[in-house]
């Protein structure tokens, strides 16, 4: 018995062609009346017929470009938000030190009023007052550090560090303790 569609040899009683999948009826082995005889080459072997195969179209791969752009924009927005948050929480950056800072200086148990003026041009001035007398140190320079500020005389030979402690700048060295907060 042969498949009427592709001409493959089949076992008797086969319902479907294993090669092309054509459904075979009860009379699958018999030639169809009025149809041309497929055994006309005189050798009893069917003529091979071309298989009509149309491949399914290959689906184009979806582009992830939009996803990557969206993730990139989101990452940049998060970084900007974090910078703005931490800048506002910790005083707005290194130039947030500019202004007047007031507090006390303690030396050998004696408290002295202290005012520290930090200017945008990086110049500074410190005034200490006690019992109606005051002493001013002008011609100072200042610079911001990762932990606070440093102040030095105009010649910048010896920098003294004020550490940031919350809203205050604090120095504690050689028995002198100064703590000032921004006004």
XYZ file of C-alpha atoms in Angstrom:
183
model
C 0.000 0.000 0.000
C 1.258 3.518 -0.857
C 0.317 6.999 0.372
C -1.802 8.748 -2.264
C -0.289 12.101 -1.292
C 3.481 11.497 -1.094
C 3.852 7.993 -2.481
C 5.569 6.485 0.578
C 5.192 2.746 1.054
C 2.852 1.983 3.968
C 1.935 -1.078 5.961
C -1.560 -2.414 5.349
C -4.181 -0.950 7.686
C -2.261 2.295 8.310
C -4.628 5.209 8.996
C -2.121 8.087 8.575
C 1.041 8.433 6.525
C 4.034 8.663 8.894
C 5.929 10.776 6.332
C 3.438 13.473 5.326
C 0.643 12.934 7.851
C -2.089 12.458 5.221
C -5.210 10.704 6.500
C -5.712 7.377 4.814
C -9.199 5.958 4.480
C -10.278 2.325 4.147
C -9.425 2.426 0.473
C -6.056 4.126 0.897
C -4.250 1.474 -1.050
C -6.615 1.571 -4.022
C -6.195 4.150 -6.739
C -8.859 6.837 -6.848
C -11.225 6.411 -9.806
C -10.672 8.992 -12.511
C -7.317 9.938 -11.026
C -4.209 9.310 -13.068
C -2.463 6.095 -12.190
C 0.627 6.816 -10.190
C 2.133 3.509 -11.260
C 2.649 4.405 -14.898
C 6.398 3.952 -15.044
C 5.912 0.238 -15.624
C 7.924 -0.907 -12.618
C 5.181 -0.722 -9.985
C 7.077 1.950 -8.072
C 5.204 5.163 -7.525
C 6.564 8.365 -8.987
C 7.865 10.616 -6.232
C 5.844 13.744 -5.914
C 7.236 17.028 -4.609
C 6.374 17.846 -1.044
C 4.819 21.261 -0.668
C 6.428 22.554 2.533
C 6.132 26.172 3.600
C 8.301 26.957 6.611
C 6.645 28.991 9.334
C 7.992 32.525 9.440
C 10.707 33.130 12.007
C 9.436 35.453 14.679
C 11.739 38.446 15.055
C 13.341 38.625 18.484
C 11.801 41.312 20.651
C 14.170 44.170 21.305
C 15.030 44.885 24.937
C 16.251 48.359 24.026
C 13.231 50.064 25.605
C 13.655 48.065 28.796
C 17.324 49.022 29.081
C 16.577 52.690 28.424
C 13.838 52.634 31.068
C 16.119 50.978 33.616
C 18.894 53.473 32.844
C 16.573 56.449 33.328
C 15.278 54.964 36.591
C 18.832 54.397 37.875
C 19.842 57.991 37.077
C 16.700 59.306 38.791
C 17.463 57.251 41.915
C 21.058 58.527 42.053
C 19.895 62.146 41.692
C 17.255 61.650 44.390
C 19.839 60.159 46.774
C 22.285 63.008 46.163
C 19.572 65.604 46.776
C 18.370 63.777 49.891
C 21.798 63.460 51.492
C 22.806 66.978 50.495
C 19.707 68.440 52.141
C 20.068 66.222 55.230
C 23.684 67.127 55.826
C 23.635 70.834 55.153
C 23.772 71.225 51.400
C 27.383 70.395 50.652
C 30.725 71.929 51.564
C 29.656 75.535 50.911
C 26.909 75.126 53.526
C 29.590 76.054 56.052
C 29.549 79.676 54.866
C 27.993 81.891 57.529
C 28.218 82.694 61.227
C 28.774 79.950 63.790
C 28.334 80.665 67.508
C 29.030 78.662 70.624
C 31.459 78.250 73.480
C 35.129 77.619 73.869
C 36.338 75.973 77.063
C 39.903 76.267 78.294
C 40.961 74.953 81.718
C 37.331 74.921 82.876
C 36.618 78.508 81.798
C 33.873 78.998 79.178
C 34.316 81.718 76.604
C 31.769 82.880 74.008
C 32.998 82.104 70.532
C 31.898 83.362 67.097
C 33.339 81.896 63.902
C 32.607 83.671 60.605
C 33.240 81.629 57.446
C 33.069 83.609 54.189
C 32.480 82.467 50.603
C 35.963 83.620 49.569
C 37.358 81.079 52.084
C 38.450 83.795 54.488
C 37.479 83.399 58.149
C 37.420 85.323 61.404
C 37.092 84.090 64.992
C 36.123 86.218 67.988
C 36.271 85.085 71.613
C 34.610 87.084 74.426
C 34.923 86.726 78.199
C 34.071 89.108 81.020
C 33.539 92.056 78.705
C 36.779 91.578 76.812
C 37.092 90.125 73.345
C 39.877 88.999 71.127
C 39.529 88.702 67.351
C 41.624 86.512 65.093
C 41.192 87.733 61.556
C 43.100 86.925 58.394
C 42.182 83.267 58.817
C 41.516 80.902 55.934
C 39.187 77.897 55.901
C 38.545 74.886 53.695
C 35.962 72.116 53.751
C 37.006 68.519 54.417
C 35.111 65.251 54.335
C 34.568 65.442 58.109
C 34.092 69.186 58.649
C 36.396 72.154 58.074
C 39.973 73.200 58.671
C 40.982 76.716 59.739
C 44.474 78.211 59.466
C 46.228 81.519 59.734
C 46.711 83.435 56.525
C 50.105 81.847 55.872
C 48.369 78.405 55.990
C 51.228 76.780 57.863
C 49.115 75.041 60.501
C 45.577 73.852 59.757
C 43.271 73.125 62.721
C 40.390 70.752 62.066
C 36.821 71.291 63.256
C 34.889 68.038 62.972
C 31.215 68.037 62.043
C 29.079 66.608 64.847
C 25.469 66.808 63.687
C 24.710 70.539 63.408
C 27.853 71.566 65.284
C 31.523 72.026 64.487
C 33.735 70.745 67.310
C 37.437 70.940 68.102
C 39.053 69.322 71.125
C 42.830 69.560 71.280
C 45.502 70.760 73.687
C 42.974 71.329 76.468
C 40.842 73.662 74.344
C 37.340 72.568 73.406
C 35.306 74.660 70.985
C 31.774 73.819 69.850
C 29.876 76.147 67.541
C 26.549 75.852 65.704
C 25.454 77.773 62.636
C 23.149 80.758 63.212
